[in-house]
């Protein structure tokens, strides 16, 4: 984990308020593994006071790429950064996905695609078969779709309105056949993960989930990002963000 | 170069910039950034007699120029603190201060006693903002009497310097500070967090699992500065000032108001290296004003 | 369209969005922007028996997401309020509420009596945050007894609905709110400002001529929401909630916490048309949630 | 006084952290008079919560021009505005200079040039002789100098280090000769105005000063911007910003 001032070398805007930023940081690239995240300062002033955690979407040679959705003030400020600006970034943070020596099933919901993109690439590079199921609201939100063929062997895009690929929810496409003996990795909104957890449990399976939680320190110091697990409250930033799906006890939404 | 070491009771700090309890973990979490010995002192995560699971998540909510937390004192408990956390600091140079909480006076006393022979501790900070379970759950720190009682009890058994950390959720901070002084405190630290609340208007539920939480960060700074200033008129013991300090200018506000040292919590989340920047900034300010010692600005507010 | 009129005691407001005393002058200063009758009510600048010159400048200091003020109740006094300020509202449609302060109970009573026959007033707001000169200058509002005494005295003589405005600088807000209720208040309003201080580190002088001042604005909102929520559990009379409200979302936080109406001060400085935007925002929220009346969200926080 | 969303049509950066912004607002132009100011929202969010008062530097046809120095967070945010952006502006505010039917002496210090530039132009247009004394630290700070020949009959630039024009302070050049029977108008830092007040008083003269003070409402409602005058505390925003120099009692610096 390092604190760096990283120069922005690329900014891209997509539909549905998605933005990707690429910044140069050989220090972070050297350590980055899929599932880890960076914690970014979004304000010079006293507000907002907290950094914003964002997964590593890709890390290559000297540059780190992130993909995020503008949902509030912090991500809005982050979306105002321009090429050539410097960003105060801490990373890489957290326990990455454990790479299982097996074909993989990746289940992504919305912005949850970010860590799975990086994971897919690494899995493919190691020669594993990768089936990626990517669920989004509508065609417009499938911002990363074009890139995804590079990081998967098979890609299933699922939209809620059927405007692209299959119609439904990503979890609708989890079944004995798609599962097979694949190792499962997932990231997405809590309702998706909760549904997936139940579905997998019923099939006697577990997966690696990358979770989110509101963070303060992002360094394991404050216990602010705790989630309930079978071994008590665990810190998403330091004990996660990747957890075994069968260890997660309760979702903050009560699901 | 101006002298910036300060005395908090019998304890000498090489510089007056410390990090606040609960925001810096058990002293090892920020090692990737810089060695803690660059700081005046590190206040360790608050501990209790028994381990505590802490509050139901979510535990964090961001607010204008601040944040709410309701960690609920999640900690490893006295035993693991002694067995695991303190020994982990064996090869970490720095000044470490334990922060202790309890449900009743007896618990404070037990912890203080057990820490007498603990390695790597320079002082004790007594957190009186926790609920007094024998008095209907009201925080000890809102009562002058309870504050004096705890201070005295801890002072009687501890071989370490005792710093009493005051709660700001009171009508009259001076009265409570005087009680800590009367109880034998070597210093007082203030402020702890302000009780606050935020609501998720879509879910119609509090943003925090615990409903309410403690407000910290720049938002509270003006109230904290006022309380430090009032307290400095009320007691003779040194004051450790905190509440929203983010820059050297902010720190200097507290020195001028009467603080002998300062502590940073929330702003360290924004920038882990902020304490080092503040140490530099203080030196620069003292040099620019041709001071030989930080003591020339402590309490130097013109009346 | 959902019904957004609310009752504050016997007083009916066409909408629950009001502007706070001291931030909207004597009701005519913002006429260039929109007619005050678009607001639920306008709380007029606080007045005293005799005119007051107010505090030595500077009177304003900006702080993170907030501001300090130390106006010192500069006002024209009861006589000119009756002779000049209230008649100036003759042709200004709107609901106007006087805000009264005094050095002793007798002064509050005198003003309340004089306002019985005043034109253009819909209610009285009693500001108990001012210093009680017969009790060493401590604010009335930090004592439950003094709060009840003033409330009762004003209630006894006034023909207008009486709203008691509570000070947040207290250990236990519920106790004070209950005292106001016991004294016969038709409603309580909270919060007034938090006592704070800022220091100019170059001049080494307080930023305010009066040393300390009142902190308002978004910074204090989490504490204000908590106090409104606690108060709503403690009293049965309606609550007028305020403290840092800037957007419709913020306002809704207060309704969910138990406020029947809300007030805006500091945020009106940032955007004079903010109250109108909030009224629209509340309507939109109620429509989106298919509510027929604002009362469906008042105190609707899920426990 | 109107609240408008005004489009920025021009931005210029000068040395010594000066910035000029021009925005389109026929509503404000229609009412604007020299000495008045506008109150500008500098943040969408909760911090900084207060607007920033800035004098009208010029108003012409449909556009208002302001000139300000970046001194803190608010003016820094204002300096980040770009051509095409919209600015939330309230104005014009306050009592303008009373135009005396006489030749004029304008005394400006630093950013205090702003209202005097507008005044100078109006005085010249009405055919009055205008002698402008403009005091700045160094040559670099004399940002508006080029424009000033258009708004004055005679221009005396004074720098503290002599790097341009005369060396010294603007007030050093106030004497029987420069004064003559001129009406005096001034704006600048408090020490300059305090010195000028004393000097004029000694000569039995008075002037119109445009004052500054920290503001909250900027509308006469809060009494926050009060200064001490012979008629008690007066509001800089509503009773000023222009005051008669012999009415001002105390400077906030105690001068
Ligand atoms: C480990 C980790 C990795 C992540 N990776 C990614 C990633 O790769 N890409 C990505 O897009 N995101 C990612 N996230 C999520 C991202 O961190 C959040 O989206 C971001 O922090 C939101 O910040 P914000 O300031 O924009 O929104 P916030 O202002 O924090 O608010 C988020 C939403 O909540 C609402 N809200 C805030 N306060 C209240 C209230 N009191 N009542 C009701 N509503 C409220 C806001 O209006 C907004 O819609 C990750 C999170 C974690 C923990
Ligand atoms: C009627 C009027 C007209 C004006 N016209 C103009 C004009 O035309 N051009 C122009 O340039 N200006 C003008 N001003 C001044 C302008 O309003 C201020 O410069 C501006 O408001 C400063 O805002 P800021 O946020 O940039 O600085 P602030 O952050 O408000 O601070 C100003 C300075 O004070 C310091 N400071 C802040 N808080 C503290 C503290 N606690 N301790 C020590 N130092 C502190 C800051 O570091 C900074 O250097 C005018 C003012 C008024 C009242
Ligand atoms: C996440 C968090 C946890 C905290 N835990 C403790 C604690 O265990 N004991 C304690 O005395 N204070 C605790 N505090 C209070 C801080 O030490 C400090 O008094 C307060 O945050 C004000 O300083 P700041 O505004 O710089 O953060 C905690 C604060 C935060 C933000
Ligand atoms: C400049 C200023 C003057 C005020 N004057 C009064 C007053 O005369 N009487 C009063 O009861 N409250 C007064 N208040 C308090 C406000 O009415 C309100 O309670 C407080 O500002 C919190 O709301 P806000 O955060 O929306 O500003 C004043 C506040 C400000 C900022
Ligand atoms: S955010 Fe502090 S422990 Fe995870
Ligand atoms: S700023 Fe409010 S009266 Fe002038």
Tab-separated table of N, CA and C in Angstrom, chain D residues 18 55 67 69 106-117 132-138 141-144 148 156-160 168-171 174 185-193 196 209-210 212:
chain	number	residue	atom	x	y	z
D	18	UNK	N	-4.379	37.610	-10.234
D	18	UNK	CA	-5.605	38.328	-10.580
D	18	UNK	C	-6.322	37.596	-11.713
D	55	UNK	N	-16.789	43.569	-6.505
D	55	UNK	CA	-17.246	44.819	-7.122
D	55	UNK	C	-17.440	44.676	-8.620
D	67	UNK	N	-13.067	41.888	-11.626
D	67	UNK	CA	-11.626	41.639	-11.535
D	67	UNK	C	-11.346	41.312	-10.088
D	69	UNK	N	-8.699	39.149	-7.043
D	69	UNK	CA	-7.427	38.516	-6.692
D	69	UNK	C	-7.751	37.224	-5.955
D	106	UNK	N	-9.281	59.764	-7.900
D	106	UNK	CA	-9.582	58.385	-7.536
D	106	UNK	C	-8.335	57.759	-6.930
D	107	UNK	N	-8.471	57.173	-5.743
D	107	UNK	CA	-7.320	56.541	-5.097
D	107	UNK	C	-7.599	55.058	-4.932
D	108	UNK	N	-6.828	54.233	-5.647
D	108	UNK	CA	-7.061	52.793	-5.624
D	108	UNK	C	-5.857	52.073	-5.050
D	109	UNK	N	-6.115	51.056	-4.242
D	109	UNK	CA	-5.030	50.209	-3.743
D	109	UNK	C	-5.319	48.772	-4.122
D	110	UNK	N	-4.419	48.138	-4.838
D	110	UNK	CA	-4.557	46.726	-5.196
D	110	UNK	C	-5.862	46.406	-5.884
D	111	UNK	N	-6.558	45.366	-5.346
D	111	UNK	CA	-7.818	44.943	-5.956
D	111	UNK	C	-8.891	46.029	-5.843
D	112	UNK	N	-8.610	47.055	-5.046
D	112	UNK	CA	-9.538	48.173	-4.887
D	112	UNK	C	-9.753	48.944	-6.181
D	113	UNK	N	-8.977	48.644	-7.180
D	113	UNK	CA	-9.139	49.291	-8.473
D	113	UNK	C	-10.506	48.998	-9.090
D	114	UNK	N	-11.076	47.818	-8.719
D	114	UNK	CA	-12.269	47.355	-9.433
D	114	UNK	C	-13.399	48.393	-9.500
D	115	UNK	N	-13.934	48.850	-8.368
D	115	UNK	CA	-15.055	49.797	-8.488
D	115	UNK	C	-14.629	51.138	-9.079
D	116	UNK	N	-13.353	51.508	-8.890
D	116	UNK	CA	-12.908	52.811	-9.383
D	116	UNK	C	-12.734	52.811	-10.899
D	117	UNK	N	-12.455	51.650	-11.450
D	117	UNK	CA	-12.385	51.544	-12.903
D	117	UNK	C	-13.735	51.896	-13.515
D	132	UNK	N	-6.359	59.471	-11.524
D	132	UNK	CA	-6.388	58.192	-10.819
D	132	UNK	C	-5.006	57.879	-10.265
D	133	UNK	N	-4.962	57.696	-8.956
D	133	UNK	CA	-3.713	57.236	-8.329
D	133	UNK	C	-3.912	55.777	-7.954
D	134	UNK	N	-3.045	54.919	-8.486
D	134	UNK	CA	-3.242	53.470	-8.358
D	134	UNK	C	-2.003	52.866	-7.689
D	135	UNK	N	-2.168	52.477	-6.455
D	135	UNK	CA	-1.027	51.936	-5.716
D	135	UNK	C	-1.039	50.412	-5.680
D	136	UNK	N	0.096	49.806	-6.006
D	136	UNK	CA	0.228	48.339	-5.962
D	136	UNK	C	1.599	48.004	-5.386
D	137	UNK	N	1.812	46.729	-5.070
D	137	UNK	CA	3.106	46.302	-4.530
D	137	UNK	C	4.213	46.498	-5.560
D	138	UNK	N	4.014	45.791	-6.689
D	138	UNK	CA	5.066	45.799	-7.709
D	138	UNK	C	4.421	45.933	-9.078
D	141	UNK	N	1.724	43.597	-10.233
D	141	UNK	CA	0.362	43.658	-9.731
D	141	UNK	C	-0.485	44.693	-10.475
D	142	UNK	N	0.151	45.525	-11.275
D	142	UNK	CA	-0.583	46.602	-11.942
D	142	UNK	C	-1.343	46.055	-13.142
D	143	UNK	N	-2.168	45.036	-12.865
D	143	UNK	CA	-2.794	44.277	-13.944
D	143	UNK	C	-3.724	45.091	-14.806
D	144	UNK	N	-4.375	46.047	-14.198
D	144	UNK	CA	-5.403	46.755	-14.949
D	144	UNK	C	-4.853	48.018	-15.585
D	148	UNK	N	-6.468	51.428	-17.781
D	148	UNK	CA	-6.793	52.577	-16.951
D	148	UNK	C	-6.646	53.917	-17.654
D	156	UNK	N	-1.571	58.065	-12.231
D	156	UNK	CA	-0.327	57.949	-11.482
D	156	UNK	C	-0.249	56.541	-10.923
D	157	UNK	N	0.707	55.772	-11.424
D	157	UNK	CA	0.876	54.429	-10.859
D	157	UNK	C	1.983	54.489	-9.824
D	158	UNK	N	1.687	53.913	-8.660
D	158	UNK	CA	2.646	53.938	-7.557
D	158	UNK	C	2.949	52.502	-7.145
D	159	UNK	N	4.206	52.105	-7.156
D	159	UNK	CA	4.559	50.762	-6.686
D	159	UNK	C	5.408	50.885	-5.429
D	160	UNK	N	5.264	49.914	-4.533
D	160	UNK	CA	6.022	49.972	-3.282
D	160	UNK	C	7.511	49.856	-3.539
D	168	UNK	N	6.522	54.177	-3.689
D	168	UNK	CA	5.915	54.582	-2.422
D	168	UNK	C	4.531	53.999	-2.257
D	169	UNK	N	3.700	54.751	-1.508
D	169	UNK	CA	2.318	54.325	-1.289
D	169	UNK	C	1.402	55.325	-1.977
D	170	UNK	N	0.243	54.877	-2.374
D	170	UNK	CA	-0.693	55.766	-3.070
D	170	UNK	C	-0.925	57.042	-2.267
D	171	UNK	N	-1.053	56.891	-0.951
D	171	UNK	CA	-1.386	58.050	-0.115
D	171	UNK	C	-0.266	59.080	-0.070
D	174	UNK	N	-1.053	62.132	-2.128
D	174	UNK	CA	-2.199	62.982	-1.817
D	174	UNK	C	-1.673	64.243	-1.151
D	185	UNK	N	-12.603	59.836	-4.331
D	185	UNK	CA	-13.223	58.506	-4.252
D	185	UNK	C	-12.100	57.501	-4.027
D	186	UNK	N	-12.289	56.558	-3.122
D	186	UNK	CA	-11.187	55.627	-2.861
D	186	UNK	C	-11.674	54.231	-2.543
D	187	UNK	N	-10.819	53.270	-2.870
D	187	UNK	CA	-11.088	51.878	-2.512
D	187	UNK	C	-9.748	51.161	-2.419
D	188	UNK	N	-9.590	50.382	-1.364
D	188	UNK	CA	-8.326	49.669	-1.200
D	188	UNK	C	-8.261	49.023	0.158
D	189	UNK	N	-7.100	48.488	0.509
D	189	UNK	CA	-6.954	47.827	1.805
D	189	UNK	C	-7.165	48.816	2.971
D	190	UNK	N	-7.591	48.292	4.086
D	190	UNK	CA	-7.902	49.150	5.232
D	190	UNK	C	-6.775	50.086	5.658
D	191	UNK	N	-5.541	49.613	5.719
D	191	UNK	CA	-4.481	50.544	6.139
D	191	UNK	C	-4.378	51.755	5.200
D	192	UNK	N	-4.570	51.522	3.898
D	192	UNK	CA	-4.539	52.631	2.949
D	192	UNK	C	-5.680	53.614	3.230
D	193	UNK	N	-6.876	53.045	3.418
D	193	UNK	CA	-8.032	53.915	3.642
D	193	UNK	C	-7.902	54.659	4.971
D	196	UNK	N	-5.515	57.445	4.461
D	196	UNK	CA	-6.135	58.467	3.619
D	196	UNK	C	-7.148	59.284	4.429
D	209	UNK	N	-15.525	56.454	0.351
D	209	UNK	CA	-14.745	55.218	0.414
D	209	UNK	C	-15.651	54.039	0.091
D	210	UNK	N	-15.157	53.136	-0.709
D	210	UNK	CA	-15.874	51.874	-0.889
D	210	UNK	C	-15.214	50.858	0.035
D	212	UNK	N	-14.931	47.141	2.452
D	212	UNK	CA	-15.162	45.699	2.421
D	212	UNK	C	-15.426	45.198	3.833
